[in-house]
CSV table of C-alpha atoms and ligand atoms in Angstrom, one decimal:
chain,number,residue,atom,x,y,z
A,1,MET,CA,-31.6,49.2,-9.2
A,2,ILE,CA,-32.3,45.9,-10.9
A,3,GLY,CA,-29.0,44.6,-9.4
A,4,GLN,CA,-30.2,45.6,-6.0
A,5,LYS,CA,-33.5,43.9,-6.4
A,6,ALA,CA,-31.7,40.7,-7.5
A,7,ALA,CA,-29.5,40.9,-4.4
A,8,GLU,CA,-32.5,41.3,-2.2
A,9,THR,CA,-34.2,38.2,-3.8
A,10,MET,CA,-31.0,36.2,-3.3
A,11,GLU,CA,-31.1,36.8,0.4
A,12,LYS,CA,-34.5,35.4,0.7
A,13,THR,CA,-35.0,31.7,1.6
A,14,ASP,CA,-36.4,29.6,-1.1
A,15,ILE,CA,-39.5,28.4,0.7
A,16,LYS,CA,-40.6,25.6,-1.8
A,17,SER,CA,-37.2,23.9,-1.3
A,18,MET,CA,-37.7,23.7,2.5
A,19,THR,CA,-38.6,20.4,4.2
A,20,ARG,CA,-41.7,20.5,6.4
A,21,GLU,CA,-39.6,20.5,9.5
A,22,GLU,CA,-37.4,23.3,8.2
A,23,LEU,CA,-40.5,25.3,7.4
A,24,GLN,CA,-42.1,24.7,10.8
A,25,GLU,CA,-38.9,25.9,12.5
A,26,ALA,CA,-38.8,29.1,10.3
A,27,ILE,CA,-42.5,29.9,10.8
A,28,CYS,CA,-42.3,29.3,14.6
A,29,GLY,CA,-39.3,31.6,14.6
A,30,MET,CA,-41.6,34.3,13.1
A,31,GLY,CA,-43.8,33.9,16.1
A,32,GLU,CA,-46.5,31.8,14.5
A,33,LYS,CA,-47.8,28.4,15.5
A,34,LYS,CA,-46.6,25.2,13.9
A,35,PHE,CA,-49.9,24.4,12.2
A,36,ARG,CA,-49.5,27.7,10.2
A,37,ALA,CA,-46.4,26.1,8.6
A,38,ASP,CA,-48.4,23.0,7.8
A,39,GLN,CA,-51.0,25.1,6.1
A,40,ILE,CA,-48.4,26.8,4.0
A,41,TYR,CA,-46.7,23.5,3.2
A,42,ASN,CA,-50.1,22.1,2.1
A,43,TRP,CA,-50.8,25.2,-0.1
A,44,MET,CA,-47.4,24.7,-1.8
A,45,HIS,CA,-47.2,20.9,-2.2
A,46,VAL,CA,-50.8,19.7,-2.3
A,47,LYS,CA,-52.9,22.6,-3.6
A,48,LEU,CA,-49.9,23.7,-5.8
A,49,ALA,CA,-50.5,27.4,-5.1
A,50,ALA,CA,-48.8,29.7,-7.5
A,51,GLY,CA,-48.0,32.3,-4.8
A,52,PHE,CA,-48.7,33.5,-1.3
A,53,ASP,CA,-51.8,35.4,-2.3
A,54,GLU,CA,-53.7,32.2,-3.0
A,55,MET,CA,-53.2,31.1,0.6
A,56,THR,CA,-56.6,32.4,1.7
A,57,ASN,CA,-56.6,30.9,5.2
A,58,ILE,CA,-53.4,32.8,6.1
A,59,SER,CA,-53.9,36.4,7.2
A,60,LYS,CA,-52.9,39.0,4.7
A,61,ALA,CA,-50.5,40.5,7.2
A,62,PHE,CA,-48.6,37.2,7.6
A,63,ARG,CA,-48.6,36.6,3.9
A,64,GLU,CA,-46.9,40.0,3.5
A,65,GLU,CA,-44.3,39.0,6.2
A,66,CYS,CA,-43.7,35.7,4.3
A,67,LYS,CA,-43.1,37.6,1.0
A,68,GLU,CA,-40.4,39.7,2.8
A,69,LYS,CA,-38.7,36.6,4.1
A,70,PHE,CA,-39.1,34.0,1.4
A,71,SER,CA,-38.8,33.7,-2.3
A,72,TYR,CA,-41.5,31.7,-4.0
A,73,THR,CA,-40.8,29.6,-7.1
A,74,ALA,CA,-43.7,29.4,-9.5
A,75,LEU,CA,-42.6,28.7,-13.1
A,76,GLU,CA,-44.4,30.3,-16.0
A,77,ALA,CA,-44.6,28.6,-19.3
A,78,VAL,CA,-43.3,30.8,-22.1
A,79,ARG,CA,-44.1,28.2,-24.7
A,80,VAL,CA,-46.3,25.1,-24.8
A,81,GLN,CA,-46.4,22.7,-27.8
A,82,LYS,CA,-48.8,19.8,-28.1
A,83,SER,CA,-48.3,16.8,-30.3
A,84,LYS,CA,-51.3,16.0,-32.6
A,85,ILE,CA,-50.0,12.4,-32.8
A,86,ASP,CA,-49.8,11.2,-29.2
A,87,GLY,CA,-50.8,14.1,-26.9
A,88,THR,CA,-47.3,14.7,-25.7
A,89,GLN,CA,-46.9,18.3,-24.5
A,90,LYS,CA,-43.6,20.2,-24.2
A,91,PHE,CA,-43.3,23.2,-21.9
A,92,LEU,CA,-40.6,25.8,-21.9
A,93,PHE,CA,-40.4,27.5,-18.5
A,94,ALA,CA,-38.9,30.8,-17.6
A,95,LEU,CA,-36.8,30.9,-14.4
A,96,GLU,CA,-36.5,33.9,-12.1
A,97,ASP,CA,-33.1,34.9,-13.6
A,98,GLY,CA,-34.2,34.8,-17.2
A,99,ASN,CA,-32.9,31.3,-17.9
A,100,VAL,CA,-35.3,28.8,-19.5
A,101,VAL,CA,-35.7,25.0,-19.0
A,102,GLU,CA,-37.9,22.5,-20.7
A,103,SER,CA,-40.1,19.7,-19.5
A,104,VAL,CA,-42.3,17.1,-21.3
A,105,LEU,CA,-45.7,15.6,-20.3
A,106,MET,CA,-46.3,12.2,-21.8
A,107,PRO,CA,-49.7,10.6,-21.5
A,108,TYR,CA,-49.5,6.8,-21.2
A,109,LYS,CA,-52.2,4.2,-20.6
A,110,HIS,CA,-50.9,3.7,-17.1
A,111,GLY,CA,-50.9,7.4,-16.3
A,112,ASN,CA,-49.1,10.7,-17.0
A,113,SER,CA,-45.4,10.8,-17.0
A,114,VAL,CA,-43.4,14.0,-16.8
A,115,CYS,CA,-39.7,14.4,-17.9
A,116,ILE,CA,-38.0,17.2,-16.0
A,117,SER,CA,-34.7,19.0,-16.4
A,118,SER,CA,-32.2,19.0,-13.5
A,119,GLN,CA,-29.8,21.8,-14.7
A,120,VAL,CA,-29.7,24.7,-17.0
A,121,GLY,CA,-27.4,23.2,-19.7
A,122,CYS,CA,-25.0,20.4,-18.9
A,123,ARG,CA,-21.3,19.9,-18.6
A,124,MET,CA,-21.0,16.2,-19.3
A,125,GLY,CA,-20.4,16.7,-23.1
A,126,CYS,CA,-22.0,13.5,-24.4
A,127,ARG,CA,-21.3,13.7,-28.1
A,128,PHE,CA,-24.8,13.1,-29.4
A,129,CYS,CA,-26.7,15.3,-26.9
A,130,ALA,CA,-28.1,18.8,-27.7
A,131,SER,CA,-28.4,19.8,-24.1
A,132,THR,CA,-24.6,19.9,-23.5
A,133,LEU,CA,-23.5,21.9,-26.6
A,134,ASP,CA,-23.4,25.2,-24.7
A,135,GLY,CA,-22.1,23.8,-21.4
A,136,LEU,CA,-23.5,24.2,-17.9
A,137,THR,CA,-25.1,27.5,-16.9
A,138,ARG,CA,-26.3,26.5,-13.4
A,139,ASN,CA,-27.9,23.9,-11.2
A,140,LEU,CA,-31.6,23.9,-10.7
A,141,LYS,CA,-32.9,24.4,-7.2
A,142,SER,CA,-35.1,21.7,-5.7
A,143,SER,CA,-38.1,24.0,-6.0
A,144,GLU,CA,-37.4,24.6,-9.7
A,145,MET,CA,-37.4,20.8,-10.3
A,146,LEU,CA,-40.6,20.4,-8.3
A,147,ASP,CA,-42.4,23.3,-9.9
A,148,GLN,CA,-41.9,21.9,-13.4
A,149,ILE,CA,-44.3,19.1,-12.3
A,150,TYR,CA,-46.5,21.4,-10.3
A,151,SER,CA,-46.8,24.0,-13.0
A,152,ILE,CA,-47.7,21.3,-15.6
A,153,THR,CA,-50.4,20.2,-13.3
A,154,ARG,CA,-51.7,23.8,-12.8
A,155,ILE,CA,-51.7,24.4,-16.5
A,156,THR,CA,-53.3,21.1,-17.7
A,157,GLY,CA,-55.2,20.0,-14.7
A,158,GLU,CA,-53.7,16.5,-15.3
A,159,ARG,CA,-52.5,14.4,-12.4
A,160,VAL,CA,-48.9,13.2,-12.8
A,161,SER,CA,-48.1,9.7,-11.6
A,162,ASN,CA,-44.6,9.2,-13.0
A,163,VAL,CA,-41.5,11.5,-13.0
A,164,VAL,CA,-38.4,10.8,-14.9
A,165,VAL,CA,-35.3,13.0,-14.4
A,166,MET,CA,-34.2,12.6,-18.0
A,167,GLY,CA,-34.4,16.1,-19.4
A,168,THR,CA,-31.5,18.6,-19.7
A,169,GLY,CA,-28.7,18.2,-17.1
A,170,GLU,CA,-26.9,15.5,-15.2
A,171,PRO,CA,-28.9,14.9,-12.0
A,172,LEU,CA,-26.0,13.4,-10.0
A,173,ASP,CA,-24.0,16.6,-10.8
A,174,ASN,CA,-26.6,18.4,-8.8
A,175,TYR,CA,-26.8,15.8,-6.1
A,176,ASP,CA,-28.0,17.5,-3.0
A,177,ASN,CA,-30.8,19.5,-4.8
A,178,LEU,CA,-31.8,16.3,-6.5
A,179,VAL,CA,-32.2,14.2,-3.3
A,180,ARG,CA,-34.1,17.0,-1.6
A,181,PHE,CA,-36.4,17.3,-4.6
A,182,ILE,CA,-37.1,13.5,-4.5
A,183,ARG,CA,-37.9,13.7,-0.8
A,184,LEU,CA,-40.2,16.6,-1.2
A,185,LEU,CA,-42.0,15.1,-4.2
A,186,THR,CA,-42.6,11.8,-2.4
A,187,ASP,CA,-43.4,13.3,1.0
A,188,GLU,CA,-46.6,11.9,2.4
A,189,ASN,CA,-47.6,15.5,3.3
A,190,GLY,CA,-47.0,16.7,-0.2
A,191,LEU,CA,-47.9,15.4,-3.6
A,192,HIS,CA,-46.9,12.0,-2.3
A,193,LEU,CA,-45.8,10.4,-5.5
A,194,SER,CA,-44.6,6.9,-5.1
A,195,GLN,CA,-40.8,6.6,-5.0
A,196,ARG,CA,-41.2,3.6,-7.3
A,197,ASN,CA,-42.6,5.9,-9.9
A,198,VAL,CA,-39.5,8.2,-10.0
A,199,THR,CA,-36.6,7.4,-12.3
A,200,VAL,CA,-33.3,9.2,-12.2
A,201,SER,CA,-31.1,8.8,-15.3
A,202,THR,CA,-27.3,9.3,-15.0
A,203,CYS,CA,-24.4,9.3,-17.5
A,204,GLY,CA,-22.6,7.3,-14.8
A,205,ILE,CA,-21.1,9.4,-12.0
A,206,VAL,CA,-19.8,6.5,-9.9
A,207,PRO,CA,-19.5,8.2,-6.4
A,208,GLY,CA,-23.0,9.7,-7.0
A,209,ILE,CA,-24.5,6.3,-7.7
A,210,ILE,CA,-22.9,4.8,-4.6
A,211,LYS,CA,-24.1,7.7,-2.4
A,212,LEU,CA,-27.6,7.4,-3.9
A,213,ALA,CA,-27.7,3.7,-3.0
A,214,GLU,CA,-27.4,4.7,0.7
A,215,GLU,CA,-30.2,7.3,0.7
A,216,GLY,CA,-32.9,4.7,1.6
A,217,LEU,CA,-34.9,5.6,-1.5
A,218,GLN,CA,-36.9,3.2,-3.7
A,219,ILE,CA,-36.4,5.1,-7.0
A,220,THR,CA,-35.4,3.5,-10.3
A,221,LEU,CA,-31.9,4.2,-11.5
A,222,ALA,CA,-31.3,4.4,-15.2
A,223,LEU,CA,-27.8,4.3,-16.5
A,224,SER,CA,-26.9,5.8,-19.8
A,225,LEU,CA,-24.6,3.1,-21.1
A,226,HIS,CA,-24.5,3.6,-24.8
A,227,GLY,CA,-21.4,1.5,-25.2
A,228,ALA,CA,-20.6,-1.9,-23.7
A,229,THR,CA,-16.8,-1.6,-23.8
A,230,ASP,CA,-14.7,1.3,-22.4
A,231,GLU,CA,-13.4,2.1,-25.9
A,232,LYS,CA,-16.9,2.4,-27.4
A,233,ARG,CA,-18.2,4.4,-24.4
A,234,GLN,CA,-15.3,6.8,-24.6
A,235,GLU,CA,-16.1,7.5,-28.2
A,236,LEU,CA,-19.5,8.9,-27.2
A,237,MET,CA,-19.2,10.0,-23.6
A,238,PRO,CA,-16.3,11.9,-21.9
A,239,ILE,CA,-17.4,10.7,-18.5
A,240,ALA,CA,-16.3,7.2,-19.6
A,241,LYS,CA,-12.7,8.4,-19.4
A,242,VAL,CA,-13.2,9.1,-15.7
A,243,TYR,CA,-14.9,5.9,-14.7
A,244,SER,CA,-14.4,2.5,-16.3
A,245,ILE,CA,-17.3,0.1,-17.1
A,246,ASN,CA,-16.0,-2.2,-14.3
A,247,GLU,CA,-16.3,0.6,-11.8
A,248,LEU,CA,-19.7,1.5,-13.1
A,249,MET,CA,-21.0,-2.1,-12.9
A,250,ASP,CA,-19.7,-2.4,-9.3
A,251,ALA,CA,-21.7,0.8,-8.5
A,252,VAL,CA,-24.9,-0.4,-10.1
A,253,ASP,CA,-24.5,-3.7,-8.4
A,254,ALA,CA,-24.2,-1.9,-5.1
A,255,TYR,CA,-27.3,0.1,-6.0
A,256,PHE,CA,-29.3,-3.1,-6.7
A,257,ALA,CA,-27.9,-4.9,-3.6
A,258,ARG,CA,-28.9,-1.9,-1.3
A,259,THR,CA,-32.3,-1.0,-2.9
A,260,GLY,CA,-33.5,-4.2,-4.7
A,261,ARG,CA,-34.5,-2.0,-7.6
A,262,ARG,CA,-33.9,-3.3,-11.1
A,263,ILE,CA,-31.5,-1.2,-13.0
A,264,THR,CA,-32.4,0.2,-16.5
A,265,PHE,CA,-29.6,0.5,-19.0
A,266,GLU,CA,-30.2,3.1,-21.7
A,267,TYR,CA,-28.5,2.4,-25.0
A,268,SER,CA,-28.7,5.0,-27.7
A,269,LEU,CA,-28.1,3.2,-31.0
A,270,VAL,CA,-25.8,5.2,-33.3
A,271,ALA,CA,-25.3,3.8,-36.8
A,272,GLY,CA,-21.8,2.5,-37.4
A,273,ILE,CA,-20.7,3.3,-33.9
A,274,ASN,CA,-22.3,1.0,-31.3
A,275,ASP,CA,-24.7,-1.1,-33.3
A,276,THR,CA,-22.7,-4.1,-34.5
A,277,TYR,CA,-23.4,-7.7,-33.5
A,278,GLU,CA,-20.1,-7.6,-31.6
A,279,ASP,CA,-21.7,-4.8,-29.5
A,280,VAL,CA,-24.7,-7.1,-28.9
A,281,GLU,CA,-22.4,-9.7,-27.4
A,282,HIS,CA,-20.6,-7.3,-25.2
A,283,LEU,CA,-23.8,-5.8,-24.0
A,284,SER,CA,-25.3,-9.2,-23.4
A,285,LYS,CA,-22.3,-10.1,-21.2
A,286,LEU,CA,-22.9,-7.0,-19.1
A,287,ALA,CA,-26.6,-7.4,-18.9
A,288,GLY,CA,-26.9,-11.2,-18.7
A,289,LYS,CA,-25.6,-11.5,-15.2
A,290,ARG,CA,-27.6,-8.6,-13.8
A,291,ASN,CA,-31.3,-8.0,-12.9
A,292,CYS,CA,-31.7,-5.2,-15.4
A,293,HIS,CA,-33.6,-4.0,-18.4
A,294,ILE,CA,-32.3,-2.4,-21.6
A,295,ASN,CA,-34.0,0.5,-23.2
A,296,LEU,CA,-32.8,1.0,-26.8
A,297,ILE,CA,-33.1,4.5,-28.1
A,298,PRO,CA,-32.4,5.1,-31.8
A,299,VAL,CA,-30.3,8.2,-31.6
A,300,ASN,CA,-31.9,11.5,-32.4
A,301,PRO,CA,-29.6,13.2,-34.9
A,302,ILE,CA,-28.6,16.8,-34.0
A,303,LYS,CA,-27.3,19.1,-36.7
A,304,GLU,CA,-24.0,19.8,-34.9
A,305,ARG,CA,-23.0,16.2,-35.3
A,306,ASN,CA,-23.0,13.5,-38.0
A,307,PHE,CA,-24.7,10.7,-36.0
A,308,ARG,CA,-27.4,8.7,-37.6
A,309,GLN,CA,-29.9,6.1,-36.4
A,310,PRO,CA,-29.7,2.6,-37.8
A,311,ASP,CA,-32.8,1.9,-39.8
A,312,GLN,CA,-35.9,0.4,-38.1
A,313,ALA,CA,-35.4,-3.2,-39.3
A,314,TYR,CA,-31.8,-3.1,-38.0
A,315,VAL,CA,-32.9,-1.8,-34.6
A,316,ALA,CA,-35.4,-4.6,-34.4
A,317,ALA,CA,-32.7,-7.1,-35.3
A,318,PHE,CA,-30.4,-5.7,-32.6
A,319,LYS,CA,-33.3,-6.1,-30.1
A,320,ASN,CA,-34.0,-9.7,-31.3
A,321,LYS,CA,-30.4,-10.7,-30.9
A,322,LEU,CA,-30.4,-9.4,-27.3
A,323,GLU,CA,-33.6,-11.3,-26.6
A,324,LYS,CA,-32.0,-14.5,-28.0
A,325,ASN,CA,-29.4,-14.0,-25.3
A,326,ARG,CA,-32.3,-13.8,-22.7
A,327,ILE,CA,-31.9,-10.1,-22.1
A,328,ASN,CA,-35.0,-7.9,-21.1
A,329,VAL,CA,-35.1,-5.2,-23.8
A,330,THR,CA,-37.5,-2.7,-25.2
A,331,ILE,CA,-37.2,0.0,-27.9
A,332,ARG,CA,-38.2,3.4,-26.6
A,333,ARG,CA,-41.3,4.6,-28.3
A,334,GLU,CA,-40.7,8.0,-29.7
A,335,MET,CA,-43.1,10.6,-28.3
A,336,GLY,CA,-44.0,13.9,-29.7
A,337,ARG,CA,-42.3,13.4,-33.0
A,338,ASP,CA,-44.0,16.5,-34.5
A,339,ILE,CA,-43.0,18.8,-31.6
A,340,ASP,CA,-39.2,18.7,-31.3
A,341,GLY,CA,-39.5,15.6,-29.1
A,342,ALA,CA,-35.9,15.1,-28.1
A,343,CYS,CA,-34.7,16.8,-25.0
A,344,GLY,CA,-32.9,20.1,-25.2
A,345,GLN,CA,-34.4,21.0,-28.6
A,346,LEU,CA,-37.2,23.3,-27.7
A,347,ARG,CA,-34.9,25.3,-25.4
A,348,LYS,CA,-32.2,25.5,-27.9
A,349,ARG,CA,-34.6,26.6,-30.6
A,350,HIS,CA,-36.0,29.3,-28.3
A,351,LEU,CA,-32.4,30.5,-27.6
A,352,GLU,CA,-31.6,30.6,-31.2
A,353,GLU,CA,-34.8,32.2,-32.2
A,354,GLY,CA,-34.5,34.0,-35.5
A,355,LYS,CA,-31.6,31.8,-36.5
A,356,GLU,CA,-31.9,28.6,-38.5
A,357,ASP,CA,-34.6,26.1,-37.3
A,358,ILE,CA,-33.2,23.2,-35.4
A,359,ARG,CA,-34.3,19.7,-36.0
A,360,CYS,CA,-33.1,16.7,-34.1
B,1,LIG,N1,-27.6,13.3,-17.9
B,1,LIG,C1,-28.5,12.2,-17.7
B,1,LIG,C2,-30.0,12.5,-18.1
B,1,LIG,C3,-30.3,13.3,-19.2
B,1,LIG,S1,-30.3,12.6,-20.8
B,1,LIG,C4,-28.0,11.0,-18.5
B,1,LIG,O1,-27.0,11.1,-19.2
B,1,LIG,O2,-28.6,9.9,-18.4
B,1,LIG,C5,-31.5,11.4,-20.9
B,1,LIG,C6,-31.1,10.3,-21.9
B,1,LIG,O3,-31.2,10.7,-23.2
B,1,LIG,C7,-29.7,9.7,-21.7
B,1,LIG,O4,-29.7,8.4,-21.8
B,1,LIG,C8,-29.0,10.4,-22.9
B,1,LIG,O5,-27.8,9.8,-23.2
B,1,LIG,C9,-30.1,10.3,-23.9
B,1,LIG,N2,-29.9,11.2,-25.1
B,1,LIG,C10,-29.5,12.5,-25.1
B,1,LIG,N3,-29.4,13.0,-26.3
B,1,LIG,C11,-29.9,12.0,-27.1
B,1,LIG,C12,-30.0,11.9,-28.5
B,1,LIG,N4,-29.8,12.9,-29.3
B,1,LIG,N5,-30.5,10.8,-29.0
B,1,LIG,C13,-30.8,9.7,-28.2
B,1,LIG,N6,-30.6,9.7,-26.9
B,1,LIG,C14,-30.2,10.9,-26.3
C-alpha cells in the first residue's frame, strides 16, 4: 500500500522545480488561463506558500486538481539548533522519502546567508569531509534546494540575501538540477536573489566548471583547492587523480574570462599536510597570476580521521606569508561553534542517534 502511494507520488510532476513558462504550459493544458499559472508561481516563489491550500485566490476545485497532478515540495524542519555565540542556526530537514539534509543560516552585518546542501550524501570522498563518509544516496531536486531557503524564511521570518551551495554534496555532480535551482532562485518573478549573491563551491569537476561558464550566470565560483600541487591535492581529494591542477586552472580561467567573476579558492589547512611554507609558495604561484581570493579554513577534525588544525598563530603566519606575496586572503570565521557548525555533522549525528556523540 505504501509502495503504491510512493509510486503515485513519483508520477506527479514536481511543481516547484518548474520554470514559469513550463508551469504556464501545464496550467493552460489543464484548461486554465495563463495568469492562473502566474498566481501559483507567485504563491510558491514569492509568498513561499507551504502547500496548495494556502493559495486562497485559487478555487478549491482547481487546487484539488493541482494536488492530483503535481507534487509539492515543502520541507519540514525536524531539528533546529541556534548558536548562543553568533546567532547561527542549523536546520535538519526531512525529505519526502525519509532522507534528511541540513542547511545553515548565518547572520552577517551585510545580511543573512544560507548554506544549502545539493545532494543527500556525496561520492567525492574528500578525506577530511564528514558528508562523504557514507557515500551518495541521491541528488536533490531543484525544489528541494530552493525550499531549504524558503523553509528557513518561513520558520524565522528572516530575509535571505546570500546563498552558498557549500553544504553536503557536490553541486556540479548534480548539474542540471543545480542550474535550474539557480535560475529559479534568481528569477525576477520569484524571490529574485541577485546572482552575484550566489556562490557555488566545487571540489573541481572540470567539465562542469567549463559548462557552468557558458550558462550566462553571474554567480561566484568557489574552488576547493586544498593543495597547490597535484601530489598534495591527491592526498586529500580523490577527484585530483581525475583532473590535474593545470586542467583545473584552465577551467577557472575560462570561467573568469567568460563571466568576469573573481574566483574564490578554498584552502582547508591541515596540520603537517598542506600547511608548510613550501605550500605557501606553490599556492602563491597559482593565485598570484589570477584575479582570485583565497579563503583559509582551518580543518574541522572529524573522528573518523586523524586530521588536525594548525594552531591559530600558525594559521595567521600562513596568511601573512600569502599577503606578503600580494595574495588576497581571509581566514574563514568559524560560525556556530557551539552547534556542530561544520557541514554534515548535524545530519550524521541525527542518523547515528543513540550512538556515540559526534564532534567535528
Ligand atoms: N562539494 C563541494 C561543496 C561542499 S563542501 C566542494 O567540495 O567544494 C564545502 C567546503 O567545505 C569545501 O571547500 C570542502 O572541502 C570544505 N570542507 C568539508 N569538510 C571540511 C572539514 N572537515 N574541515 C574544513 N573544511 C571542510
